[in-house]
Every structure is written in C-alpha cells, then in structure tokens.
Amino acid sequence: MKTILTIELNGEEQDFLVLPKHTLLEVLRDQANLLGTKEGCNIGTCGTCTVLLDGKPVLSCLTLAITCQNMSVITIEGISKNNEMSVMQQAFLKHGAVQCGYCTPGMILSATALVDEHPKPTVKQTQKALEGNLCRCTGYNAIINAVMDATGHEEEPKF
Amino acid sequence: MLLPDFELITVQDLLHASKILSDKGPSAKLLAGGTDLLPNMKNCLARPETLVHIVGKKPSKPRLDENEGLLLDAMTSLKDLTTDPLVLEKIPSLSQAALSVASEQVRNMGSLGGNLCQDSRCLYINQSREYQFVEPCYKLNGTCCYPFPKGEPICRSVYMSDIAPVLVALDSRLEILSGQVSRWVEIQDLFSGDGIKPLALKPFELIRQILIPKKALERSSFFYKATTRGGLEYASVNLAISLDMDKNTKQVKEIKLVYGAIDASPLKPQKAEEEALGSILSTKGIEEIAESVQNEIEPIPHHGYSKTYLKQLIRVWTKRGLTKILEDLNNLQ
C-alpha cells in the first residue's frame, strides 16, 4: 500500500507516494528527478548514493524512503546556493578531483558532513570519513587535496 | 536490484516491536539499521514478509551503573559508539571496533544490536543473484558447499561482526526481549556456532541492552581488525584482548582472547588462556601465549585468505596486542 512520505528535500517540504520497498534513492531519482544522486552498487558498498539525512551522510540505496518521514534530506543539488557552487565543490573543481564524476556527488556530501563535524580535519580524518566512497579514477589524492584546501589547510598534504 | 515486496510496520518502542514479531512469526524481521538485512534482501538471501521499524524513541545514551557496569542501548548507532565520551573513556577498544565497521555512512545507519545480529557471510553466497551458482548451498537449504566441495556437510560461512569479539572479551551480558518478557544471557549464548543460522535467538527475540560488567571495565583491552584495504572492508580476522595483570610482577591475573571473522561465532582459545594465567608478561611470555593461540585456533579459510595466513595473522596480532597493552601499562606507571 502506498503511503505519503513528507520530507524536507533540499530545504523545501515535498510529498511523495511511496511503497514500503522504495528506497530513498529510488524516490530521489525516479520521483523527485534529482539525478545527481547516483546508483552504483546498490548494496551499500560504493557510496555514490550518499545523501545527508538530518545532516548525517547515509546510503540512500539502503534507506527505506518511508523511514525518512519528516526528516531533512540534502542531495548534491541542495549543496549549491543561488546557482553558486559550495566551497567544497569549487575546491574539487580546482584540484581536478573529478574525472568521470560518478563518485563526486557522494564524495562532496561525505566531505561536507565531515567539515560540519570537524571544521579543520586532518588528512587521516578525511581519509576515514571518505572511506565509504569509492573512486576508480582519481586515485584519491586530488580529492584529499581538495578537502584540505576547502578547509583552509595552506600546504598540500604529503601522502 | 530492487527490493522485493514486503509490509512495513512502524512502532513506537521495542516492546511493540517484540509483540508484532511474536504475532507474525519467522516471516517478520526487525529493521535495526538495515545495512546487512537490505543487501541480503536485494541478493535474495533474506525474504521477510514484514519489516518492523521503530521510530519515536531515541536510543538511551550509554550509562554507568555504579554496581553493575556500563549499559549500552542496543539501538545505539555505531557512530555514537565511536564518539560517546563515556565509551571512549571506559572501553576505547569498543569505540575502535565500532570505528572499524564499514564506512561513515554505514556507521550512521547501523545499530549496535543490528551489528551483533548480522548474518554470517561467505564468498559464494554474498554475491548478486547472477553470480551465485545454480544449485543452492547448505545455507540456502541446498546440499552442497561451493568453497568446500569435499568438506563435511556443514555451512562454513563466517560471522563477521567487529563488535562481538570485544563484547565477548569483556564478558558482556545481553538483555533479550522475548515477547513481553526479558531475560539476561551471557553473550556467548547469542551464538549457535552453526553457519546456516549463526544466532541462537528465536525469530521474535530482540536484544534490548548490553551490559559490560564493572569488573571487565577495570581490565586493559585491545582490538585489532586485520584487512587488506584498511577501510570499508570485512575483516580477514579481528581480535579482542582483555587483560588484567599484576602491575609489579607483570603476572597475568585474568586474560580473555577472542578472535572473530574466522568461524560461525567468535572463537576463544580456552587452553591458551588457561596456560597464560599466572605467566609473566615478558617478551618471551607474550611470544609463548601467541604461539599457543596459533596452535589452538582453527580458522575457516574465507574470502581468499588461507588457513596458514590466518593463523600467522592471529599469532602476529596477538603478540602485538599484548605488547601494546604492556607498553600502555608501563607508560601509566
């Protein structure tokens, strides 16, 4: 039986008709038409479907949509404001931390949540926070450099 | 991969969840994070008709009972275990174990009770449906075992919880909610030792809280998870050590050694523990303990790790763990 799901999606309250088996990822992509959140492995391994649920990074492919009732969901589309990229997005661009781009939305959301918790994270904290986001192109260093830059570290980290 | 159809029942607390699970029978399961259950449902390894989801009640914070010990709510998220000041102060090894689980996203979603109640895994079965073989194996009510085709007719999947070895080493007790009745059991009683159904819980039973006894909190502890990548990975082997020794003579008064991810339940080398009691924790003493553990523990080769390699890992990390505890105690003096 379908149920009405009400969530605050990127700052705007929205309603969706969902079945219990619908994941948050399916609702975001198929109903809200927010295609920035990617479907990768679909079993919680790759992190491409990461979104912020009440400010915390979670895997939308393993989150039943109906369990998000009245919660806040932020996707990659909600990170930029007034058509201007966030500091983290700009840093990713500057450091070439985007190649094929498939992991990038999840990476940026995980990095954003990290910075909310630790405004000036160390390389080790950054690596730990991003361990759930797999990237097959960049080799990760450019991504770590981008997070370090976005958080005000002046020197490039040594790996 | 899409999830199969099921009914989702939302309840306000554990008691209601337990009642619904009792009423519905084995076809109902509790959604306690879902990071193990939902992938299993997508891979056709679990087919519950009903999922019970608890909303409304936030898990209680870990609290210290002066007489009993440290009480942990089973619904506590793994992320909270990594950051809670009381857990960090009293049992840092538990925080480390929680921090070693999967990824930040999974730790935000997964719960302590859910981590303990995860299903066992094997390289064959935990694949998408297309990569599983045609004939079902023992775990799927079949008559073969793909990783061990010539072995005994038993399921050789391994139980991969990173938290369980620490809780076993700390002699934890679990409050099990069965219908409307609750009872306390030793954590070892949670495990059946059978890979087909690694938990000895009945389908309608739930873990409500976990107690780490006061005496165990006074011991030194160590946790290590051996992996290949170093993150977002199941363990090749994980080990937890809990040790009490005489600070002056360095004589072992109490020692608990627990090894996970190498069998259907966490393993304890009882003979090695008994031999270690009363021994002096010197370089030679530590080596002897590590060697006797290596000789006693019989790991199941899994996920490409050979038995010889796992035994070596066990010896090396037992030695390093005991050395670390000794160094920490020496630094404290």
XYZ file of C-alpha atoms in Angstrom:
492
model
C 0.000 0.000 0.000
C 1.351 3.403 -0.929
C 1.933 5.947 1.816
C 2.504 9.680 1.668
C 6.106 10.495 2.517
C 6.825 14.054 3.574
C 10.435 15.148 3.640
C 12.277 18.436 3.635
C 14.173 17.954 0.410
C 16.975 20.464 -0.105
C 15.177 22.922 2.166
C 11.740 22.535 0.574
C 8.957 20.406 2.024
C 7.814 17.832 -0.512
C 5.378 14.912 -0.584
C 5.819 11.619 -2.403
C 3.695 8.497 -2.750
C 5.865 5.545 -1.832
C 5.689 1.804 -1.286
C 7.499 0.271 1.705
C 10.045 -1.299 -0.662
C 11.023 2.014 -2.246
C 14.443 3.189 -1.226
C 15.262 6.844 -0.738
C 17.477 6.597 -3.825
C 14.551 5.469 -5.979
C 12.378 8.316 -4.705
C 15.086 10.910 -5.309
C 15.911 9.737 -8.811
C 12.552 8.497 -10.107
C 10.085 10.790 -8.374
C 11.974 13.944 -7.398
C 14.012 13.737 -10.613
C 17.171 14.646 -8.742
C 19.651 12.682 -10.823
C 22.744 13.985 -9.047
C 22.459 11.135 -6.544
C 23.890 8.152 -8.377
C 23.074 4.485 -8.240
C 26.258 2.435 -8.076
C 26.488 -0.948 -6.415
C 23.039 -0.601 -4.797
C 24.114 -2.739 -1.819
C 25.874 -0.140 0.317
C 29.438 -0.612 -0.835
C 30.381 2.226 -3.170
C 28.931 5.369 -1.566
C 27.798 7.026 -4.810
C 24.248 7.265 -3.471
C 25.299 9.186 -0.333
C 22.893 11.893 0.821
C 22.671 13.867 4.058
C 19.787 12.670 6.215
C 19.253 15.113 9.072
C 22.788 16.307 8.352
C 24.427 12.889 8.520
C 25.768 11.033 5.486
C 23.785 7.863 4.791
C 23.441 5.460 1.880
C 20.186 6.229 0.111
C 20.219 2.801 -1.596
C 19.901 1.125 1.819
C 17.483 3.610 3.354
C 13.810 2.803 3.033
C 12.148 6.009 1.925
C 9.259 5.637 4.360
C 11.670 5.590 7.321
C 12.694 9.170 6.417
C 9.263 10.582 7.278
C 9.543 14.269 8.314
C 13.305 14.252 8.029
C 15.607 16.591 6.174
C 17.322 15.252 3.061
C 20.099 17.105 1.283
C 21.333 15.901 -2.080
C 24.145 17.277 -4.212
C 21.609 19.640 -5.814
C 20.991 21.208 -2.405
C 24.636 21.917 -1.667
C 24.989 24.870 -4.027
C 23.149 28.067 -3.197
C 21.849 30.732 -5.604
C 23.417 28.863 -8.515
C 26.821 29.226 -6.894
C 28.914 26.185 -6.072
C 29.796 25.491 -2.457
C 33.375 25.923 -1.238
C 33.824 22.151 -1.355
C 32.545 21.915 -4.933
C 34.862 24.739 -6.023
C 37.813 23.018 -4.359
C 37.015 19.750 -6.158
C 36.981 21.634 -9.452
C 40.204 23.486 -8.692
C 42.120 20.321 -7.782
C 40.849 18.145 -10.618
C 39.213 15.873 -8.058
C 36.583 14.999 -10.648
C 37.279 12.673 -13.534
C 34.367 10.536 -14.653
C 32.338 12.267 -11.963
C 30.243 9.312 -10.867
C 31.539 9.244 -7.283
C 31.719 13.032 -6.983
C 28.241 13.805 -5.533
C 28.749 11.223 -2.783
C 32.304 12.385 -2.149
C 31.248 16.015 -1.820
C 28.384 15.196 0.540
C 30.600 12.987 2.721
C 33.257 15.726 2.749
C 30.639 18.366 3.592
C 29.402 16.282 6.541
C 32.990 15.827 7.690
C 33.606 19.565 7.668
C 30.387 20.148 9.622
C 31.733 17.821 12.325
C 35.424 18.763 12.122
C 35.879 22.216 10.558
C 39.601 21.621 10.028
C 40.044 17.871 9.559
C 43.412 16.145 9.335
C 44.353 14.006 6.333
C 43.705 10.897 8.431
C 40.231 12.109 9.478
C 39.451 12.944 5.853
C 40.567 9.533 4.636
C 38.456 7.869 7.332
C 35.397 9.984 6.523
C 35.684 9.229 2.811
C 36.486 5.522 3.161
C 32.936 4.656 2.159
C 33.152 6.489 -1.158
C 34.934 4.518 -3.837
C 36.624 6.284 -6.759
C 38.127 4.373 -9.663
C 39.647 7.373 -11.464
C 41.396 9.927 -9.310
C 43.499 7.770 -7.003
C 42.014 9.778 -4.114
C 44.951 12.210 -3.627
C 43.300 15.007 -5.597
C 40.139 14.511 -3.539
C 42.010 14.719 -0.234
C 43.871 17.801 -1.544
C 40.534 19.409 -2.406
C 39.107 18.777 1.080
C 42.283 20.094 2.692
C 42.135 23.210 0.516
C 38.440 23.774 1.211
C 39.118 23.614 4.943
C 41.874 26.191 4.912
C 44.976 23.988 5.009
C 47.573 26.014 3.145
C 50.116 23.320 2.332
C 49.379 20.341 0.159
C 49.306 17.184 2.255
C 52.114 14.670 1.913
C 50.930 11.134 1.327
C 18.494 -4.517 -7.889
C 15.107 -3.837 -6.437
C 13.790 -4.870 -3.075
C 11.054 -7.498 -3.038
C 7.607 -6.570 -1.758
C 7.080 -6.541 1.992
C 4.901 -4.927 4.597
C 6.487 -2.276 6.833
C 5.061 -1.807 10.314
C 6.138 1.252 12.246
C 6.058 1.056 16.045
C 6.999 3.371 18.874
C 9.159 1.104 21.032
C 10.873 -2.252 21.385
C 8.011 -3.833 23.356
C 5.590 -3.209 20.496
C 8.168 -4.434 18.011
C 8.622 -7.614 20.011
C 4.868 -8.178 20.169
C 4.485 -7.789 16.409
C 7.411 -10.120 15.778
C 5.786 -12.706 18.068
C 2.447 -12.358 16.301
C 3.870 -12.503 12.789
C 6.281 -15.376 13.356
C 9.522 -16.073 11.495
C 8.405 -14.170 8.380
C 8.875 -10.855 10.217
C 12.174 -9.157 10.964
C 13.273 -6.064 12.829
C 14.826 -3.282 10.783
C 17.663 -2.190 13.059
C 19.640 -0.094 10.603
C 19.179 -2.435 7.665
C 22.739 -2.279 6.354
C 23.007 -6.093 6.495
C 19.364 -7.056 6.002
C 18.553 -4.912 2.956
C 21.546 -6.050 0.831
C 20.627 -9.637 1.772
C 17.055 -8.976 0.632
C 18.328 -7.494 -2.632
C 20.537 -10.566 -3.155
C 17.593 -12.888 -2.401
C 19.267 -14.233 0.754
C 16.516 -12.972 3.048
C 12.826 -12.755 2.202
C 10.943 -11.326 5.178
C 7.291 -10.608 4.512
C 7.154 -7.978 7.248
C 9.714 -5.494 8.498
C 9.243 -3.797 11.841
C 10.667 -0.304 12.141
C 10.977 1.527 15.457
C 10.504 5.283 15.446
C 9.826 7.804 18.143
C 12.207 6.613 20.790
C 15.796 7.751 20.570
C 18.272 5.226 21.997
C 19.377 5.901 25.570
C 22.889 7.174 25.976
C 25.475 4.753 27.389
C 25.322 4.977 31.176
C 27.481 3.793 34.008
C 25.766 1.909 36.808
C 27.943 2.014 39.943
C 27.121 -1.572 40.885
C 26.568 -3.250 37.542
C 28.831 -1.682 34.921
C 28.323 0.042 31.588
C 24.895 -0.267 29.980
C 24.512 0.194 26.243
C 21.208 0.520 24.407
C 21.111 -1.979 21.528
C 19.653 0.714 19.259
C 22.698 2.967 19.772
C 24.176 3.799 16.386
C 27.712 2.656 15.659
C 28.654 6.280 15.044
C 27.535 7.218 18.565
C 29.710 4.431 19.964
C 32.728 5.989 18.260
C 32.113 9.425 19.750
C 30.471 8.833 23.129
C 32.804 10.231 25.836
C 31.874 7.536 28.380
C 32.596 4.688 25.951
C 35.820 6.371 24.832
C 36.938 6.696 28.439
C 35.897 3.305 29.789
C 36.342 0.961 26.830
C 38.285 2.592 23.984
C 38.585 -0.801 22.297
C 34.806 -0.842 21.755
C 34.981 2.595 20.116
C 37.818 1.369 17.915
C 35.814 -1.690 16.947
C 32.806 0.474 16.056
C 35.044 2.819 14.070
C 36.412 -0.116 12.096
C 32.949 -1.136 10.858
C 32.402 -0.438 7.147
C 32.116 3.280 6.374
C 30.936 6.545 7.928
C 27.580 6.155 6.170
C 27.065 2.608 7.460
C 28.109 3.630 10.982
C 25.496 6.391 10.896
C 22.811 3.915 9.874
C 23.799 0.711 11.657
C 22.985 -0.078 15.266
C 24.901 -1.967 17.928
C 22.221 -4.668 18.212
C 21.975 -4.920 14.438
C 25.719 -5.417 14.182
C 25.544 -8.288 16.660
C 22.579 -9.821 14.840
C 24.131 -9.761 11.366
C 24.090 -12.891 9.268
C 27.220 -14.890 8.500
C 28.925 -14.440 5.135
C 30.840 -16.390 2.529
C 32.465 -15.500 -0.768
C 29.980 -17.572 -2.750
C 26.704 -16.592 -1.207
C 27.124 -12.848 -0.653
C 27.049 -12.027 -4.349
C 24.358 -10.617 -6.531
C 21.932 -13.282 -7.709
C 23.568 -13.519 -11.155
C 26.905 -14.504 -9.639
C 25.533 -17.175 -7.338
C 25.659 -20.717 -8.654
C 22.539 -22.532 -9.827
C 22.382 -25.203 -7.122
C 21.694 -23.765 -3.684
C 24.266 -24.405 -0.952
C 23.636 -25.550 2.643
C 22.787 -22.015 3.768
C 20.044 -21.831 1.142
C 18.665 -25.265 2.089
C 20.724 -26.957 -0.611
C 23.048 -29.931 -0.477
C 26.495 -28.574 -1.286
C 29.147 -26.127 -0.192
C 30.948 -24.313 -3.017
C 34.050 -23.123 -1.115
C 34.471 -26.608 0.485
C 33.007 -29.090 -2.010
C 34.778 -32.067 -0.435
C 34.407 -30.998 3.192
C 31.960 -32.081 5.843
C 28.303 -31.375 5.047
C 28.162 -28.165 7.048
C 27.941 -24.483 6.197
C 31.367 -22.827 6.517
C 30.234 -19.191 6.357
C 31.862 -16.845 8.855
C 30.333 -14.365 11.306
C 31.962 -11.014 10.609
C 30.828 -8.705 13.431
C 33.670 -6.450 14.571
C 31.884 -5.533 17.781
C 31.169 -9.073 19.003
C 34.787 -10.100 19.804
C 35.203 -7.027 22.030
C 31.966 -7.700 23.878
C 32.877 -11.377 24.320
C 36.319 -10.417 25.653
C 34.606 -8.090 28.133
C 32.265 -10.854 29.397
C 29.242 -8.812 28.317
C 25.691 -9.803 29.062
C 22.688 -9.193 26.867
C 19.129 -8.402 27.820
C 16.947 -10.358 25.431
C 13.364 -9.302 24.956
C 11.156 -12.268 24.159
C 7.573 -11.189 23.617
C 6.832 -9.174 26.760
C 9.385 -10.996 28.906
C 13.034 -10.131 29.183
C 15.979 -12.212 30.364
C 19.727 -11.722 30.718
C 22.135 -14.085 28.968
C 25.881 -14.324 28.520
C 26.949 -13.015 25.116
C 28.322 -16.441 24.130
C 24.758 -17.745 24.321
C 23.875 -15.473 21.408
C 25.843 -17.672 19.018
C 24.718 -21.057 17.776
C 28.045 -21.971 16.144
C 26.156 -23.020 13.010
C 26.862 -21.010 9.850
C 23.368 -21.641 8.490
C 21.807 -19.782 11.390
C 24.609 -18.174 13.392
C 22.371 -16.641 16.063
C 20.683 -18.678 18.777
C 17.875 -16.109 19.060
C 14.328 -17.149 18.286
C 12.756 -15.198 15.393
C 10.754 -12.973 17.740
C 13.576 -12.259 20.196
C 15.368 -8.919 20.306
C 18.419 -7.548 22.071
C 17.327 -4.667 24.279
C 20.560 -3.695 26.004
C 24.107 -4.803 26.613
C 25.867 -4.768 29.968
C 29.628 -4.670 30.253
C 30.319 -5.773 33.831
C 32.122 -3.448 36.205
C 34.960 -5.930 36.679
C 35.662 -6.078 32.939
C 35.837 -2.282 32.723
C 38.850 -2.343 35.036
C 40.846 -4.569 32.682
C 43.050 -3.314 29.837
C 41.716 -4.064 26.400
C 42.892 -4.153 22.813
C 41.141 -4.517 19.466
C 42.537 -5.014 16.003
C 40.845 -5.668 12.686
C 43.088 -7.123 10.007
C 42.085 -6.067 6.496
C 43.691 -5.724 3.087
C 42.490 -2.254 2.093
C 42.344 -0.667 5.530
C 38.787 0.642 5.305
C 35.296 -0.284 4.124
C 36.092 -3.930 4.372
C 35.163 -7.047 6.269
C 37.935 -8.424 8.433
C 40.250 -11.263 7.486
C 40.437 -11.730 11.228
C 39.601 -9.427 14.123
C 40.787 -9.900 17.648
C 39.969 -8.525 21.042
C 42.089 -8.912 24.157
C 41.048 -8.077 27.684
C 43.777 -8.414 30.295
C 44.312 -7.922 33.990
C 47.838 -8.258 35.337
C 49.785 -7.545 38.463
C 51.479 -4.214 37.829
C 54.583 -5.065 39.833
C 55.254 -8.664 38.892
C 53.589 -8.453 35.433
C 51.874 -11.730 36.194
C 48.683 -12.381 34.245
C 45.693 -12.438 36.625
C 42.972 -12.663 34.004
C 43.112 -12.851 30.228
C 40.429 -13.082 27.529
C 41.431 -13.651 23.937
C 38.720 -13.585 21.285
C 39.031 -13.999 17.515
C 36.286 -13.096 15.081
C 35.529 -13.448 11.349
C 37.115 -16.910 11.216
C 34.172 -19.121 12.201
C 30.412 -19.062 12.622
C 30.946 -17.406 16.027
C 33.809 -15.586 17.780
C 36.413 -18.134 18.928
C 38.137 -18.323 22.310
C 41.333 -20.353 22.717
C 40.491 -21.728 26.157
C 43.609 -23.836 26.575
C 45.880 -20.931 25.657
C 44.012 -18.665 28.085
C 44.416 -21.195 30.893
C 48.113 -21.611 30.144
C 48.582 -17.833 30.104
C 47.092 -17.420 33.589
C 49.884 -16.793 36.068
C 52.560 -16.407 33.408
C 54.801 -13.349 33.333
C 54.085 -10.919 30.526
C 57.637 -10.575 29.222
C 58.714 -10.654 25.577
C 59.182 -14.404 25.860
C 55.908 -14.854 27.762
C 53.987 -12.922 25.111
C 55.535 -14.994 22.340
C 54.572 -18.206 24.109
C 50.964 -17.057 24.509
C 50.779 -16.004 20.840
C 52.212 -19.310 19.717
C 49.867 -21.390 21.812
C 46.896 -19.369 20.437
C 48.130 -20.002 16.895
C 48.341 -23.727 17.609
C 44.881 -23.908 19.166
C 42.699 -21.733 16.923
C 41.488 -23.401 13.727
C 40.237 -20.644 11.405
C 37.992 -21.334 8.446
C 39.745 -20.132 5.278
C 37.462 -17.467 3.846
C 37.329 -14.742 1.182
C 40.641 -15.860 -0.319
C 42.589 -15.945 2.958
C 44.275 -19.305 3.535
C 44.251 -21.072 6.880
C 48.049 -20.728 7.167
C 47.859 -16.987 6.545
C 45.055 -16.514 9.077
C 46.972 -18.491 11.697
C 50.029 -16.296 11.112
C 47.883 -13.169 11.402
C 46.469 -14.456 14.665
C 49.919 -15.103 16.138
C 51.378 -11.790 14.991
C 48.483 -9.651 16.179
C 48.108 -11.474 19.485
C 51.766 -10.707 20.104
C 51.402 -7.071 19.028
C 48.218 -6.635 21.051
C 49.713 -7.981 24.259
C 52.864 -5.908 23.696
C 50.727 -2.779 23.208
C 48.813 -3.423 26.434
C 52.102 -3.960 28.281
C 53.603 -0.761 26.869
C 50.494 1.238 27.794
C 50.577 -0.107 31.343
C 54.300 0.652 31.640
C 53.699 4.196 30.398
C 50.993 4.690 33.001
C 53.321 3.803 35.856
